[in-house]
Short mmCIF file of C-alpha atoms in Angstrom, two decimals:
data_model
loop_
_atom_site.label_atom_id
_atom_site.label_comp_id
_atom_site.label_asym_id
_atom_site.label_seq_id
_atom_site.Cartn_x
_atom_site.Cartn_y
_atom_site.Cartn_z
CA MET A 1 -78.24 -9.64 0.03
CA ASN A 2 -74.49 -9.86 0.09
CA PRO A 3 -73.90 -12.99 2.51
CA ALA A 4 -70.89 -10.97 3.99
CA LEU A 5 -73.10 -8.51 5.31
CA GLY A 6 -75.58 -10.59 7.34
CA THR A 7 -78.20 -8.27 8.57
CA ARG A 8 -75.87 -5.19 8.33
CA PRO A 9 -76.92 -2.51 5.69
CA VAL A 10 -74.37 -1.47 3.09
CA VAL A 11 -73.16 2.19 3.50
CA PRO A 12 -71.19 4.57 1.53
CA VAL A 13 -67.31 4.34 1.90
CA LEU A 14 -64.80 7.16 2.30
CA SER A 15 -61.15 6.33 1.14
CA VAL A 16 -58.25 8.71 2.03
CA ALA A 17 -54.69 8.44 0.70
CA PRO A 18 -51.91 8.84 1.33
CA VAL A 19 -51.94 9.22 5.05
CA THR A 20 -48.35 9.50 6.14
CA ILE A 21 -47.36 8.22 9.72
CA PRO A 22 -44.01 9.53 10.92
CA ALA A 23 -41.64 6.44 11.50
CA PRO A 24 -38.38 7.27 13.15
CA GLY A 25 -35.83 4.64 12.39
CA ARG A 26 -37.66 3.37 9.25
CA VAL A 27 -36.06 4.17 5.91
CA VAL A 28 -39.00 6.16 4.94
CA ASP A 29 -42.24 7.30 6.80
CA LEU A 30 -45.23 4.83 6.60
CA GLU A 31 -47.73 5.70 3.97
CA LEU A 32 -51.15 4.06 3.82
CA ARG A 33 -54.64 4.38 2.53
CA VAL A 34 -57.65 4.27 4.89
CA SER A 35 -61.03 3.22 3.66
CA ALA A 36 -64.12 3.39 5.96
CA PRO A 37 -67.88 3.70 6.10
CA VAL A 38 -68.99 7.25 6.21
CA THR A 39 -71.32 6.59 9.15
CA GLY A 40 -71.40 4.38 12.15
CA SER A 41 -69.67 3.99 15.43
CA SER A 42 -67.30 1.34 16.95
CA GLN A 43 -66.05 0.32 13.66
CA PRO A 44 -63.68 -2.73 13.67
CA VAL A 45 -60.27 -2.44 11.98
CA VAL A 46 -58.81 -4.63 9.17
CA LEU A 47 -55.00 -4.18 8.56
CA LEU A 48 -54.39 -5.30 4.97
CA SER A 49 -50.83 -6.39 4.03
CA HIS A 50 -50.16 -6.40 0.31
CA ASN A 51 -48.08 -8.84 -1.76
CA HIS A 52 -44.57 -8.67 -3.20
CA GLY A 53 -45.95 -8.26 -6.75
CA PRO A 54 -44.62 -6.74 -9.80
CA SER A 55 -46.78 -3.67 -10.14
CA ASN A 56 -47.44 -0.38 -8.29
CA LEU A 57 -50.57 -2.02 -6.99
CA SER A 58 -48.40 -3.91 -4.44
CA SER A 59 -48.75 -0.94 -2.03
CA TRP A 60 -51.75 1.20 -0.66
CA ARG A 61 -52.84 1.69 -4.26
CA GLY A 62 -53.94 -1.93 -4.68
CA TYR A 63 -56.73 -4.40 -3.61
CA GLY A 64 -59.65 -2.24 -4.55
CA PRO A 65 -61.94 -5.16 -5.25
CA LEU A 66 -61.35 -6.64 -1.73
CA VAL A 67 -61.29 -3.22 0.08
CA GLU A 68 -64.61 -2.28 -1.37
CA VAL A 69 -66.31 -5.38 0.18
CA LEU A 70 -64.58 -5.10 3.46
CA ALA A 71 -65.41 -1.39 3.92
CA ALA A 72 -68.93 -2.04 2.89
CA CYS A 73 -69.13 -4.68 5.64
CA GLY A 74 -68.33 -1.78 8.10
CA PHE A 75 -64.65 -2.36 8.64
CA VAL A 76 -62.16 0.46 8.70
CA VAL A 77 -59.49 -0.83 6.21
CA VAL A 78 -55.84 0.32 6.64
CA GLN A 79 -53.47 -0.43 3.88
CA PRO A 80 -49.64 0.24 4.63
CA THR A 81 -47.01 0.39 1.91
CA HIS A 82 -44.33 -1.95 3.05
CA LEU A 83 -40.64 -1.38 2.14
CA ASP A 84 -40.54 -4.10 -0.42
CA SER A 85 -43.18 -2.28 -2.49
CA LYS A 86 -42.00 -1.56 -5.95
CA VAL A 87 -42.97 1.97 -5.64
CA LEU A 88 -40.27 2.74 -3.10
CA GLY A 89 -37.45 1.26 -5.06
CA LEU A 90 -35.77 -0.43 -2.10
CA ARG A 91 -35.84 -4.12 -3.23
CA GLU A 92 -32.24 -3.90 -4.41
CA ALA A 93 -30.97 -2.13 -1.48
CA ASN A 94 -27.77 -3.62 0.25
CA VAL A 95 -29.54 -4.48 3.50
CA ALA A 96 -30.07 -7.77 5.14
CA GLU A 97 -33.93 -7.75 4.96
CA ALA A 98 -34.04 -7.00 1.20
CA PRO A 99 -35.87 -7.66 -1.05
CA LEU A 100 -38.83 -8.82 1.03
CA TYR A 101 -38.29 -7.02 4.32
CA TRP A 102 -40.12 -9.86 6.07
CA ARG A 103 -39.50 -8.42 9.76
CA SER A 104 -40.28 -4.85 8.81
CA ARG A 105 -43.56 -5.90 7.19
CA ALA A 106 -44.86 -7.39 10.47
CA THR A 107 -43.59 -4.46 12.59
CA ASP A 108 -45.41 -2.07 10.09
CA LEU A 109 -48.75 -3.59 11.00
CA SER A 110 -48.15 -3.31 14.74
CA TYR A 111 -46.99 0.18 14.19
CA VAL A 112 -50.23 0.97 12.53
CA ILE A 113 -52.12 -0.25 15.60
CA ASP A 114 -49.78 1.90 17.80
CA ASN A 115 -50.83 4.98 15.77
CA LEU A 116 -54.63 4.51 15.39
CA ASP A 117 -55.04 7.81 17.11
CA THR A 118 -53.15 9.57 14.36
CA ILE A 119 -55.02 7.72 11.69
CA GLU A 120 -58.40 8.77 13.19
CA ALA A 121 -57.33 12.31 13.25
CA ALA A 122 -56.04 12.19 9.60
CA VAL A 123 -59.31 10.97 8.04
CA PRO A 124 -62.42 13.15 7.92
CA THR A 125 -65.45 11.88 9.83
CA LEU A 126 -63.39 9.01 11.35
CA ASP A 127 -62.51 10.58 14.77
CA LYS A 128 -63.44 8.36 17.72
CA ARG A 129 -65.20 5.79 15.57
CA ILE A 130 -62.53 3.12 15.71
CA ASP A 131 -63.11 0.01 17.83
CA ARG A 132 -59.51 -0.80 19.24
CA LYS A 133 -60.67 -4.02 20.66
CA ARG A 134 -61.62 -5.53 17.35
CA ILE A 135 -58.66 -5.62 15.07
CA ALA A 136 -58.00 -8.15 12.41
CA ALA A 137 -55.28 -8.63 9.87
CA VAL A 138 -55.56 -9.76 6.17
CA GLY A 139 -52.67 -10.52 3.92
CA HIS A 140 -52.16 -11.77 0.35
CA SER A 141 -49.16 -13.79 -0.71
CA ALA A 142 -46.01 -12.33 1.08
CA GLY A 143 -48.71 -10.36 3.04
CA GLY A 144 -50.22 -13.63 4.16
CA HIS A 145 -46.81 -14.65 5.62
CA THR A 146 -46.74 -11.15 7.38
CA VAL A 147 -50.01 -11.68 8.87
CA SER A 148 -49.25 -15.24 9.93
CA LEU A 149 -46.40 -13.71 12.05
CA LEU A 150 -48.66 -11.48 13.92
CA LEU A 151 -51.04 -14.40 14.58
CA GLY A 152 -48.11 -16.39 16.21
CA ARG A 153 -46.26 -18.25 13.46
CA ARG A 154 -42.51 -18.34 14.31
CA LEU A 155 -39.36 -18.74 12.39
CA ASN A 156 -35.61 -18.67 12.96
CA ASP A 157 -33.68 -15.68 11.96
CA PRO A 158 -31.50 -16.65 9.03
CA GLU A 159 -28.65 -14.30 10.18
CA ASP A 160 -28.24 -15.78 13.74
CA GLY A 161 -30.67 -18.65 14.03
CA SER A 162 -32.64 -17.05 16.95
CA VAL A 163 -36.21 -17.68 17.24
CA VAL A 164 -38.28 -14.79 15.96
CA ASP A 165 -41.77 -14.00 17.70
CA LEU A 166 -43.55 -11.09 16.13
CA SER A 167 -47.08 -11.98 17.45
CA ASP A 168 -49.32 -9.22 18.39
CA THR A 169 -52.18 -10.14 20.76
CA ARG A 170 -54.16 -6.90 19.78
CA VAL A 171 -54.91 -8.84 16.52
CA ARG A 172 -57.87 -11.03 17.31
CA ALA A 173 -58.38 -12.57 13.96
CA GLY A 174 -56.59 -13.15 10.67
CA VAL A 175 -57.04 -13.99 6.96
CA ILE A 176 -54.27 -15.51 4.96
CA LEU A 177 -54.89 -15.28 1.26
CA SER A 178 -52.66 -17.49 -1.00
CA GLY A 179 -50.09 -17.49 1.75
CA LEU A 180 -46.73 -19.01 2.23
CA GLY A 181 -46.47 -22.58 3.60
CA ARG A 182 -43.78 -24.54 5.27
CA GLY A 183 -40.08 -24.55 4.66
CA GLY A 184 -37.46 -27.26 4.46
CA ASP A 185 -37.78 -29.70 1.62
CA ALA A 186 -41.07 -27.91 0.45
CA LEU A 187 -39.10 -24.88 -0.70
CA SER A 188 -37.90 -24.52 -4.44
CA GLU A 189 -34.29 -23.80 -5.06
CA TYR A 190 -35.36 -20.24 -5.97
CA ALA A 191 -36.93 -19.69 -2.66
CA ARG A 192 -33.94 -21.16 -0.74
CA GLU A 193 -31.59 -18.75 -2.56
CA ASN A 194 -33.76 -15.59 -2.40
CA TYR A 195 -35.83 -15.96 0.74
CA PRO A 196 -33.73 -17.88 3.39
CA PHE A 197 -36.16 -16.78 6.12
CA LEU A 198 -38.64 -19.33 4.76
CA GLN A 199 -36.33 -22.28 5.61
CA THR A 200 -37.77 -22.61 9.07
CA SER A 201 -41.33 -22.03 10.19
CA ASP A 202 -43.41 -23.14 13.09
CA PHE A 203 -47.12 -23.05 12.71
CA SER A 204 -47.86 -24.82 16.07
CA THR A 205 -47.69 -21.44 17.87
CA MET A 206 -50.15 -19.71 15.44
CA THR A 207 -53.06 -19.91 17.89
CA THR A 208 -55.06 -16.74 16.91
CA PRO A 209 -58.28 -17.71 14.99
CA ALA A 210 -57.79 -17.44 11.21
CA LEU A 211 -59.24 -18.17 7.83
CA VAL A 212 -56.86 -19.53 5.18
CA VAL A 213 -57.84 -19.09 1.55
CA ALA A 214 -56.16 -21.10 -1.22
CA GLY A 215 -56.79 -21.58 -4.81
CA ASP A 216 -56.90 -25.28 -6.07
CA GLN A 217 -54.90 -24.21 -9.21
CA GLU A 218 -52.03 -22.44 -7.24
CA ALA A 219 -48.71 -22.78 -8.89
CA GLU A 220 -46.02 -20.54 -7.26
CA ARG A 221 -42.27 -20.90 -7.89
CA THR A 222 -41.45 -20.55 -4.27
CA ASN A 223 -42.23 -24.31 -3.53
CA VAL A 224 -42.17 -27.87 -5.06
CA VAL A 225 -45.38 -29.06 -3.38
CA GLY A 226 -48.09 -27.43 -5.55
CA ALA A 227 -51.58 -26.32 -4.65
CA SER A 228 -51.56 -27.77 -1.08
CA TRP A 229 -48.62 -25.53 0.00
CA PRO A 230 -50.81 -22.35 0.85
CA GLU A 231 -53.07 -24.56 2.85
CA ASP A 232 -50.16 -25.23 5.41
CA PRO A 233 -51.21 -22.31 7.57
CA TYR A 234 -54.49 -24.23 8.21
CA THR A 235 -53.26 -27.67 8.14
CA LEU A 236 -50.15 -27.17 10.53
CA SER A 237 -51.71 -24.74 13.02
CA PRO A 238 -53.97 -25.47 15.93
CA ALA A 239 -57.66 -24.71 15.94
CA PRO A 240 -59.72 -22.63 15.62
CA LYS A 241 -59.07 -22.29 11.96
CA ALA A 242 -61.08 -22.35 8.64
CA LEU A 243 -60.09 -23.14 5.19
CA LEU A 244 -61.60 -21.85 1.98
CA THR A 245 -60.45 -23.80 -1.13
CA VAL A 246 -61.35 -21.71 -4.23
CA PHE A 247 -62.15 -23.62 -7.24
CA GLY A 248 -60.32 -22.67 -10.28
CA GLY A 249 -58.43 -20.12 -8.23
CA GLU A 250 -54.81 -19.27 -8.92
CA HIS A 251 -52.51 -17.08 -6.87
CA SER A 252 -54.54 -13.79 -7.38
CA LEU A 253 -57.83 -15.64 -6.49
CA GLY A 254 -59.57 -13.99 -9.48
CA GLY A 255 -58.04 -10.62 -9.19
CA ILE A 256 -58.15 -9.40 -5.50
CA VAL A 257 -55.07 -7.13 -6.21
CA GLY A 258 -56.98 -5.44 -8.99
CA TYR A 259 -58.84 -6.49 -12.11
CA GLY A 260 -56.41 -6.73 -15.08
CA ALA A 261 -53.36 -6.29 -12.80
CA ALA A 262 -49.98 -7.72 -13.68
CA GLU A 263 -50.58 -10.12 -10.71
CA THR A 264 -53.84 -11.35 -11.89
CA THR A 265 -53.65 -14.58 -14.00
CA ASP A 266 -57.20 -15.96 -13.41
CA GLU A 267 -59.33 -12.84 -13.77
CA ASP A 268 -62.96 -13.68 -12.51
CA ARG A 269 -65.17 -11.09 -10.95
CA ASP A 270 -67.49 -13.71 -9.47
CA ARG A 271 -64.54 -15.52 -7.91
CA VAL A 272 -63.40 -12.17 -6.44
CA ALA A 273 -66.84 -11.56 -5.05
CA ALA A 274 -67.16 -14.84 -3.38
CA VAL A 275 -63.71 -14.53 -1.69
CA GLY A 276 -64.59 -11.14 -0.45
CA ALA A 277 -67.95 -12.24 0.86
CA ILE A 278 -66.40 -15.15 2.78
CA VAL A 279 -63.62 -13.03 4.14
CA GLY A 280 -65.94 -10.36 5.32
CA ALA A 281 -68.45 -12.75 6.92
CA TYR A 282 -65.65 -14.65 8.70
CA LEU A 283 -64.33 -11.43 10.22
CA LEU A 284 -67.69 -10.20 11.24
CA THR A 285 -68.34 -13.36 13.13
CA THR A 286 -64.91 -13.93 14.62
CA LEU A 287 -64.69 -10.43 15.90
CA GLY A 288 -68.18 -10.54 17.41
CA VAL A 289 -69.88 -8.09 15.24
CA ASP A 290 -72.42 -10.34 13.63
CA ASP A 291 -72.87 -13.85 14.86
CA ARG A 292 -74.85 -14.93 11.91
CA ALA A 293 -72.60 -13.73 9.02
CA TRP A 294 -70.28 -16.73 8.85
CA GLU A 295 -72.96 -19.45 8.83
CA MET A 296 -74.99 -17.36 6.38
CA ALA A 297 -71.99 -17.04 4.00
CA LYS A 298 -71.11 -20.70 4.16
CA GLY A 299 -74.70 -21.73 3.48
CA GLU A 300 -74.84 -19.40 0.45
CA LEU A 301 -71.60 -20.84 -0.95
CA GLU A 302 -72.69 -24.41 -0.39
CA SER A 303 -76.21 -23.97 -1.88
CA SER A 304 -74.98 -22.24 -5.06
CA PRO A 305 -75.54 -24.38 -8.14
CA GLU A 306 -72.10 -23.54 -9.31
CA PRO A 307 -70.18 -23.03 -6.05
CA GLN A 308 -67.04 -21.03 -6.05
CA GLY A 309 -65.28 -22.99 -3.31
CA ARG A 310 -65.57 -25.19 -0.31
CA VAL A 311 -65.07 -24.32 3.34
CA VAL A 312 -63.95 -26.64 6.25
CA ASP A 313 -63.31 -25.71 9.83
CA LYS A 314 -61.63 -27.10 12.83
#
């Protein structure tokens, strides 16, 4: 049995895209994919925030390997396309938030929660099946930074120095995959020039429970620290938190964006399966769906003759 599922049976999944949510004041309306089990009631929600990658998979079109696992676990997975997605062609726009649209990314996720009624109505068989009290956010790379803002991480606006708080208490748990760490002297010159919002970062206010996932072979040009940088959301934030260190994992953690994608430098299906199992189990237990799932998944990981990673909790 997949350790992410605990005692829950695997069910078929329905995926619908694009679902378009009117968004007055946004440059374009919000497009997203919704993937959900075809049966069941009171389904918890996962908001999945994509990376700032070089392919069209950095949108609702990506993350199939991870979405398959989470939807099979019983989650309704909602994948918005952020304004920095390559498919929208807005990265070079002459606006203050370009190219990453860091603030808009976070407000996208909150806007999805605001519009769950519309999403339910747009997806066949989903009406009145979403549990609005069990919402989690999962993000990869830049998406991990987005999720950390909803969980309580704060920063100073590079334009005026004001403290930015985009936390959303409706999000009860989070997962940060190959996320962005602290600023200051940890940043590379490239990051300081292109992503000034990363200069300041306060993880002390990130109090929402979260799982941080980091590959031990991480090597991103945004920092000068190395593989420990994406562990900062765990190290520098208060409990309760968990950290999964993925053995041999690089930035794409084996291919969570998509097997063979431009973002995937360490393609490994077993690695992706292990990451998906741990993420699913963590969310099932943290959201109160299956109290046994997290301990079962950790036990499966630790007892494997060739473990894919190591988990620590605080």
